[in-house]
Coordinates of C-alpha atoms and ligand atoms in Angstrom, one line a residue:
X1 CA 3.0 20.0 4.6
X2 CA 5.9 22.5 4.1
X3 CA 5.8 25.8 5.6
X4 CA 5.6 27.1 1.7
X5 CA 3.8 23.9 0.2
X6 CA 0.7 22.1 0.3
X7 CA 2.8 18.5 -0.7
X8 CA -0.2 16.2 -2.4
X9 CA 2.8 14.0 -3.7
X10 CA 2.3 11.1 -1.2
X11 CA 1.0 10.2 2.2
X12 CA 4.8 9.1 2.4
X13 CA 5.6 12.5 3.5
X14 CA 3.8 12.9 7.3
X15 CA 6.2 13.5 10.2
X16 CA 5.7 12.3 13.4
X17 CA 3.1 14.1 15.4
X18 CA 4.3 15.2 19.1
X19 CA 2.0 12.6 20.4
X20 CA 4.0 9.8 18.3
X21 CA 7.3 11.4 19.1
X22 CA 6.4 11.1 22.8
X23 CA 5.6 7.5 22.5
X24 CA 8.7 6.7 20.1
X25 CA 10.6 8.3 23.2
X26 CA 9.2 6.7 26.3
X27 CA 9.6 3.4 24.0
X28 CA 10.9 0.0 26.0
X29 CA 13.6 -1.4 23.5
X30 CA 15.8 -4.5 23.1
X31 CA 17.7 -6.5 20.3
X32 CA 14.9 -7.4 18.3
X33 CA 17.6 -9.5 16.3
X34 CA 17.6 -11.7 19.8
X35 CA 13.6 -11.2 19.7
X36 CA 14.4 -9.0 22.5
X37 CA 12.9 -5.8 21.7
X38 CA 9.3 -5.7 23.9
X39 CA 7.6 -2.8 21.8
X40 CA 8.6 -4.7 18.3
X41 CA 7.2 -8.1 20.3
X42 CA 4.2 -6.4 21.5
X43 CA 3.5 -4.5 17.4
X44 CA 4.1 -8.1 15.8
X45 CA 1.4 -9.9 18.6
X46 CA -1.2 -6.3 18.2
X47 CA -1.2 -6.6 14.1
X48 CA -1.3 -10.6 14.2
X49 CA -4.6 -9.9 16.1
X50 CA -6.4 -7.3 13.9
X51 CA -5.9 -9.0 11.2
X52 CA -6.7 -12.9 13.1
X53 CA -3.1 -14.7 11.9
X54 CA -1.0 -16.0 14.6
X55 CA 1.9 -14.0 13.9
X56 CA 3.3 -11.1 12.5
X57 CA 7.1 -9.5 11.0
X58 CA 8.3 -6.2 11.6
X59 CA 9.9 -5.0 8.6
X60 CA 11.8 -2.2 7.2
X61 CA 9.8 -1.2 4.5
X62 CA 6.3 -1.9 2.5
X63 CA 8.4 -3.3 -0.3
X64 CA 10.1 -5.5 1.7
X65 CA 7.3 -6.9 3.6
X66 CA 5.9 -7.5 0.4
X67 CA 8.9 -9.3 -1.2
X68 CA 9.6 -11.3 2.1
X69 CA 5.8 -12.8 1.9
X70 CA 6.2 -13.6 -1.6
X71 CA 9.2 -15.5 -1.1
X72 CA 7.4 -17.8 1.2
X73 CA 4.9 -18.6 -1.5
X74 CA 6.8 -18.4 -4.8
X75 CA 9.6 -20.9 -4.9
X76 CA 12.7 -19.4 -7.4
X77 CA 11.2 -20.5 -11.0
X78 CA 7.8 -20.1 -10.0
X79 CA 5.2 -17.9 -10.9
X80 CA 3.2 -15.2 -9.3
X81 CA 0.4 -13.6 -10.7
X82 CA -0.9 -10.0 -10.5
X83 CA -2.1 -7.0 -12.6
X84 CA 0.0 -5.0 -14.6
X85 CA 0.0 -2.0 -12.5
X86 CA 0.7 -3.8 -9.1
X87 CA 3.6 -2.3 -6.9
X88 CA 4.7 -5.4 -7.0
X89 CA 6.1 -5.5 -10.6
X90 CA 6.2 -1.6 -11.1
X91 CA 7.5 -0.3 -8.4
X92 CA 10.0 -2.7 -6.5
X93 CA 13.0 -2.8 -9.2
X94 CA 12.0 -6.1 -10.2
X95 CA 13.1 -7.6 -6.5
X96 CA 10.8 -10.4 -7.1
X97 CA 12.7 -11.3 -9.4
X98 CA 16.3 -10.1 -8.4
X99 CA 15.8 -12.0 -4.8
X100 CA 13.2 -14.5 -5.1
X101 CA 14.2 -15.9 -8.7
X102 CA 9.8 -14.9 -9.4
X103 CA 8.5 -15.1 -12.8
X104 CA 5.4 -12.9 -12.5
X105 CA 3.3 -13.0 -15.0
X106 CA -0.1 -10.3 -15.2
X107 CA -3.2 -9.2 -15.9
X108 CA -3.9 -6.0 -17.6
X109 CA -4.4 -3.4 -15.4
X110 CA -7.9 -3.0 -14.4
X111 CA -7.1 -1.2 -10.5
X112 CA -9.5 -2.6 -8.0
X113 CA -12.0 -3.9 -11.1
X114 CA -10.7 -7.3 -10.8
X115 CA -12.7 -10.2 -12.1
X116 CA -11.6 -13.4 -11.1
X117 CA -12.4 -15.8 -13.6
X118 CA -9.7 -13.7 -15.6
X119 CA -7.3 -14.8 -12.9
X120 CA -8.9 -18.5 -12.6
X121 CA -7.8 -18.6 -15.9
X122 CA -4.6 -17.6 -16.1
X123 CA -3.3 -20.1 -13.3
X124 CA -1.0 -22.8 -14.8
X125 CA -1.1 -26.0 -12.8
X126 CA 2.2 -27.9 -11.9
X127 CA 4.2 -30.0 -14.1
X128 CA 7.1 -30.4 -16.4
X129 CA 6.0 -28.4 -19.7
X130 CA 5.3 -25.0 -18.0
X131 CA 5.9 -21.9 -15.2
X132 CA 3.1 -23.3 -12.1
X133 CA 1.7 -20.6 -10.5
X134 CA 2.1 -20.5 -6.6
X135 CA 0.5 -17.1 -5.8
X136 CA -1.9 -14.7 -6.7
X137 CA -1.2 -11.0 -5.5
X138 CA -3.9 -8.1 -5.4
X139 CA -3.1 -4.7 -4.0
X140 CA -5.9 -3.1 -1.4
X141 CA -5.7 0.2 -2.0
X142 CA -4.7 0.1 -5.5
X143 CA -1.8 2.6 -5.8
X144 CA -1.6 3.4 -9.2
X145 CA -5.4 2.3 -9.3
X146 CA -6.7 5.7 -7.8
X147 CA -7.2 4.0 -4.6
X148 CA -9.9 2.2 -6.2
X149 CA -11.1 -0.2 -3.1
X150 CA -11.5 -4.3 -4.0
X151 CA -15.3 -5.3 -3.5
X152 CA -15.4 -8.1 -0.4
X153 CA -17.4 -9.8 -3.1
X154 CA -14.7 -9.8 -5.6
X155 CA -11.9 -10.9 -2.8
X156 CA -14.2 -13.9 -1.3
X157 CA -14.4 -15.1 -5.0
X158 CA -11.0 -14.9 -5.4
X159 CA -10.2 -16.8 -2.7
X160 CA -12.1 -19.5 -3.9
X161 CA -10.3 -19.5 -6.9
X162 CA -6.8 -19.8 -5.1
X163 CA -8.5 -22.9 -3.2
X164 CA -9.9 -24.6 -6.5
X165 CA -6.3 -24.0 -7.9
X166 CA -4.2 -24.7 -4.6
X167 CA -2.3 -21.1 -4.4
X168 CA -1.9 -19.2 -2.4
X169 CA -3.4 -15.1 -1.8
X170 CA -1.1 -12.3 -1.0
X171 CA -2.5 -9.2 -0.3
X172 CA -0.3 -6.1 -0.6
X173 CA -1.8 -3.9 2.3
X174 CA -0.3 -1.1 2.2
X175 CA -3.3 1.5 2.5
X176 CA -5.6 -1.7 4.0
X177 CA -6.7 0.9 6.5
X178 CA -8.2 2.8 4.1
X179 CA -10.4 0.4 2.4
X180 CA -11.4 -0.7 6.2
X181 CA -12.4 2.9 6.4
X182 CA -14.5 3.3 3.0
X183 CA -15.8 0.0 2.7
X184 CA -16.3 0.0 6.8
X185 CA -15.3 -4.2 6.2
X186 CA -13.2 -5.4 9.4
X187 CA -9.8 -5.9 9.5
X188 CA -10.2 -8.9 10.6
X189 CA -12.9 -10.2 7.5
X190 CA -10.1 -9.4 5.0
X191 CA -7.3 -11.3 7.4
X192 CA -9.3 -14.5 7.0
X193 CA -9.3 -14.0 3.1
X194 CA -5.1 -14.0 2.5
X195 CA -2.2 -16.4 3.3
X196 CA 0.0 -13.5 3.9
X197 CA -0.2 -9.8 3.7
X198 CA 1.9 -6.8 4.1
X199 CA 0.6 -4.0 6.1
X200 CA 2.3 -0.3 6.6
X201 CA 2.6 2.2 9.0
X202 CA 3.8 4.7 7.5
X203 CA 1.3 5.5 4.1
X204 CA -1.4 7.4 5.5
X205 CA -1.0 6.3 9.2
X206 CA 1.9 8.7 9.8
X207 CA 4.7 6.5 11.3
X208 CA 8.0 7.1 10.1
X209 CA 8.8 3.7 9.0
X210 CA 7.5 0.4 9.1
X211 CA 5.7 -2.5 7.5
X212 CA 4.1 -6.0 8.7
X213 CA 4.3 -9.3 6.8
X214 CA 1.3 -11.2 8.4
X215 CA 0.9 -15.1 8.1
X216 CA 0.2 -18.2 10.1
X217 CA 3.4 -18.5 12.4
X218 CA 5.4 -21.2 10.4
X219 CA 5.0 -18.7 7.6
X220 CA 6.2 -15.9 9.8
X221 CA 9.4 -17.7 11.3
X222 CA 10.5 -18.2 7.8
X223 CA 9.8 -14.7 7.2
X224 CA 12.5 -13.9 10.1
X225 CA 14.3 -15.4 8.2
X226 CA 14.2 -14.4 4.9
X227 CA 14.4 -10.9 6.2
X228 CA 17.5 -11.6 8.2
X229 CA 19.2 -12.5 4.6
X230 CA 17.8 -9.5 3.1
X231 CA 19.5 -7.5 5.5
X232 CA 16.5 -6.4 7.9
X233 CA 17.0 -7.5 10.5
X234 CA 16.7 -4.5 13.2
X235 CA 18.3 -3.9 16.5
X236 CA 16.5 -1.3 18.8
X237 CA 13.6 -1.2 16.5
X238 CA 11.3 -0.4 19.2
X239 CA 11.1 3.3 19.1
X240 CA 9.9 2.4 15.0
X241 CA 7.5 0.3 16.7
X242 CA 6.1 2.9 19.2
X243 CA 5.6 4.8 16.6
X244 CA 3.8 2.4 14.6
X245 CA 1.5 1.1 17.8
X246 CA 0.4 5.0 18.1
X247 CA -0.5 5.1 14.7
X248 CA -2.6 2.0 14.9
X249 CA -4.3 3.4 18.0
X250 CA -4.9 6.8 17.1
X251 CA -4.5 7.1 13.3
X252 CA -6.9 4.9 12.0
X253 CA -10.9 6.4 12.3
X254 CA -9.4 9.5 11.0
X255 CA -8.5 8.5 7.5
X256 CA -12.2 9.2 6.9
X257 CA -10.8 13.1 7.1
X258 CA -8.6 12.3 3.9
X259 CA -11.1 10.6 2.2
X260 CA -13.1 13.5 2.6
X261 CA -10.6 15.7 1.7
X262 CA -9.1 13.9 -1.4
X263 CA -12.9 14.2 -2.7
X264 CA -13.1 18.0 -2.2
X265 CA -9.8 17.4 -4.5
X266 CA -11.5 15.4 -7.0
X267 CA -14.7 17.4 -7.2
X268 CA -12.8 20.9 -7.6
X269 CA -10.8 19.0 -10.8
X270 CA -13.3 17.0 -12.2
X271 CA -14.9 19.7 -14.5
X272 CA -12.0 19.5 -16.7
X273 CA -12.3 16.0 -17.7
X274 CA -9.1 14.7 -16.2
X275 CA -10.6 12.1 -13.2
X276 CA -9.2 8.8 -13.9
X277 CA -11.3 7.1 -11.9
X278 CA -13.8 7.5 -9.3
X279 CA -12.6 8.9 -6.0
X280 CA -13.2 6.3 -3.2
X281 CA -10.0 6.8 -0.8
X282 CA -7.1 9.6 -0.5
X283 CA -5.4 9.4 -3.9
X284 CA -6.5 11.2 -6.8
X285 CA -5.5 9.7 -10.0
X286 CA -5.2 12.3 -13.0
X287 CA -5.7 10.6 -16.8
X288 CA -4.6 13.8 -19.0
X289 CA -4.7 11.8 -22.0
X290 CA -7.6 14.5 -23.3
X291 CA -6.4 17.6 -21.9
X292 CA -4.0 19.8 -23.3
X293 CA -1.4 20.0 -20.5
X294 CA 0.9 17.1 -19.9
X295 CA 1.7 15.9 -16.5
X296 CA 5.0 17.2 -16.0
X297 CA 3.6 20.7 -17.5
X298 CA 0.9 20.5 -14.8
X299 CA 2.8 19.8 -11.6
X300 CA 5.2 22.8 -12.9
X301 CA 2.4 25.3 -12.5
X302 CA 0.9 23.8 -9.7
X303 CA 4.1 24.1 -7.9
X304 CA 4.8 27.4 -9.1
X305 CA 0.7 28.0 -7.2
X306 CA 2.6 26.1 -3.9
X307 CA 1.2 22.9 -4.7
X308 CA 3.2 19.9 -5.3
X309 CA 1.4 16.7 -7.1
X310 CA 2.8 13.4 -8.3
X311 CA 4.2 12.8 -12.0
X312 CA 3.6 8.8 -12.2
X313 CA 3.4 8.9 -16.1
X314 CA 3.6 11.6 -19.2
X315 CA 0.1 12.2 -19.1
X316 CA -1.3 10.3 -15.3
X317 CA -0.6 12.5 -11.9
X318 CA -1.4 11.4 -8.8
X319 CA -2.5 13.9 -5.9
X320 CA -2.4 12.6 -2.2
X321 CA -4.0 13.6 1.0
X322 CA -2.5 13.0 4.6
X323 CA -2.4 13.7 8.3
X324 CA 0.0 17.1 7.3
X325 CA -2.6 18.2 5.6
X326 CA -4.8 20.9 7.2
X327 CA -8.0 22.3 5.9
X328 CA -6.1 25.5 4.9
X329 CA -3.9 23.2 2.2
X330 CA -7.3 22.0 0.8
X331 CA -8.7 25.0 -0.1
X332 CA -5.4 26.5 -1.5
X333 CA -5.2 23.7 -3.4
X334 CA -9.0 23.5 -4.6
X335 CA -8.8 27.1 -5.7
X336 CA -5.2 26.8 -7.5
X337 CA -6.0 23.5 -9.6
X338 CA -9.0 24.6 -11.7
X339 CA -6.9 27.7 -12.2
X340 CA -4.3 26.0 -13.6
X341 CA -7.3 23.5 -15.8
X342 CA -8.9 26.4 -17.4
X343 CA -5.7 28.7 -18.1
X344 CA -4.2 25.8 -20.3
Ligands
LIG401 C1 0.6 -0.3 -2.6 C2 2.0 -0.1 -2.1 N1 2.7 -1.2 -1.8 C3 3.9 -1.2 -1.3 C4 4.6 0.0 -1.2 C5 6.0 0.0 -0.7 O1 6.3 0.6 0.4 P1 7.7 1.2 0.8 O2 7.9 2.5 0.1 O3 7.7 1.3 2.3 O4 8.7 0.1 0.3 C6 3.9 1.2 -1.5 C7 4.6 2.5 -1.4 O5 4.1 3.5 -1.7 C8 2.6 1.1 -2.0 O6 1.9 2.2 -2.4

């Protein structure tokens, strides 16, 4: 990504391309606190559609798309439900809690291997002796799940169970693009399966900033709400917008290239024992439980070979592919990793 580094830390680290620079600067913009702003109008109504919900929510951030759409399920006191290694509960500084007054409560972490009669039977109905759940989260790509890609099978049957039980399904869709891309299932067939969902722009689609909460439009004009108090509420967002609408338009079809190239990643690596799980997406979880170098030891000499990787744990690392990333940074990358492996 950097002139001196091939950065596999995250596909949080893209810049704009010219092309979504140009449209970020021919952008139409208004007071989108006044609903004025016509490129944040026109986002919202484009992502609604893709995913078949009436409406959508620009927000700031993936975490605070998330939070926002949890809020309109989870009532303070109430419980969600999720596994253990959702971003949810690990990575959001326990907002759910902080903000929403959430009791989550989770399954161990199994990535995308979900199996729903584990989750049918952890719901606690309503009443006076104990937490009722009101939601059921599941992450598509899983993050810290190797971007492990939920079976349609698996999320069909767990939106029976939220039926049978009367929750609701949240879907945190950050990379959804990239299981749309591996699994080839329409946007649209996993819209019908949540009550809400968050979406981002800028994890592998390469906009700057930018999430969707997406929800029936009741759902979506408390939202406005919710992230009004939360202190999102944005003013000239369009030119975020623009950039977001470009990456929807052109940045889609092509994650198939990071898939590709986070399995040239995988394959190079997985010789030395240290694949965590089966490649399906763009992120490359490492388990070094059985290897002699520890995580932090390992993204030391890889950045010392130009390379930089993700520490997530004392023995898990995460490598990341992305739009910055040229063929070029691959093959460095391939050749300085088993180098590394088979020196320890
Ligand atoms: C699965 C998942 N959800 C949500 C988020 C939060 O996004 P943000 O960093 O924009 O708050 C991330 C960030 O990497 C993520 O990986």
């Amino acid at each position: 990504m950097t002139d001196l580094f091939v950065d596999l830390r995250s596909d949080t680290v893209t810049r704009p391309t010219a092309g979504m620079r140009a449209a970020m600067a021919a952008a139409e913009v208004g007071d989108d606190v006044y609903g004025e702003d016509p490129s944040v109008n026109a986002l919202e109504a484009e992502v609604a559609a893709l995913f078949g919900h009436e409406a959508a929510l620009f927000a700031p951030s993936g975490s605070m798309a998330n939070q926002i759409a949890l809020q309109l399920s989870v009532s303070p006191g109430d419980e969600l439900l999720c596994d253990a290694d959702a971003h949810v509960v690990t990575y959001e500084i326990g907002a759910a809690a902080a903000y929403g007054g959430i009791s989550s409560r989770t399954w161990p972490a199994v990535g995308a291997d979900i199996d729903p009669e584990v989750v049918a039977g952890m719901i606690r109905p309503d009443g006076y002796f104990a937490v009722p759940t009101r939601a059921i989260a599941v992450e598509q790509t899983h993050n810290r799940g190797g971007g492990g890609v939920i079976p349609l099978a698996t999320l069909r049957d767990l939106r029976g169970v939220a039926d049978e039980a009367g929750v609701a399904l949240h879907c945190d869709g950050a990379r959804i693009w990239h299981a749309h891309v591996a699994d080839g299932v329409p946007l649209i067939e996993y819209g019908r399966l949540f009550d809400t969902m968050s979406v981002c722009l800028s994890k592998g689609l390469g906009a700057p900033v930018g999430s969707l909460v997406v929800g029936s439009a009741d759902k979506i004009e408390r939202a406005r709400m919710i992230r009004k108090r939360m202190g999102g509420g944005m003013r000239q967002a369009g030119i975020l917008a623009a950039a977001g609408r470009y990456a929807l338009a052109q940045h889609i079809d092509r994650l198939a290239d990071d898939h590709a190239k986070a399995a040239r990643l995988a394959e190079a690596v997985a010789p030395f024992g240290v694949l965590a799980t089966t490649v399906r997406t763009n992120l490359v979880a490492l388990d070094l439980t059985k290897h002699t170098l520890d995580a932090r030891a390992l993204a030391a000499a890889a950045r010392a070979e130009g390379v930089l990787i993700s520490v997530l744990g004392p023995r898990t690392a995460r490598l990341v592919t992305h739009l910055g990333l040229s063929d070029a940074d691959i093959d460095r990358a391939v050749a300085a990793l088993p180098r590394i492996f088979a020196a320890a």
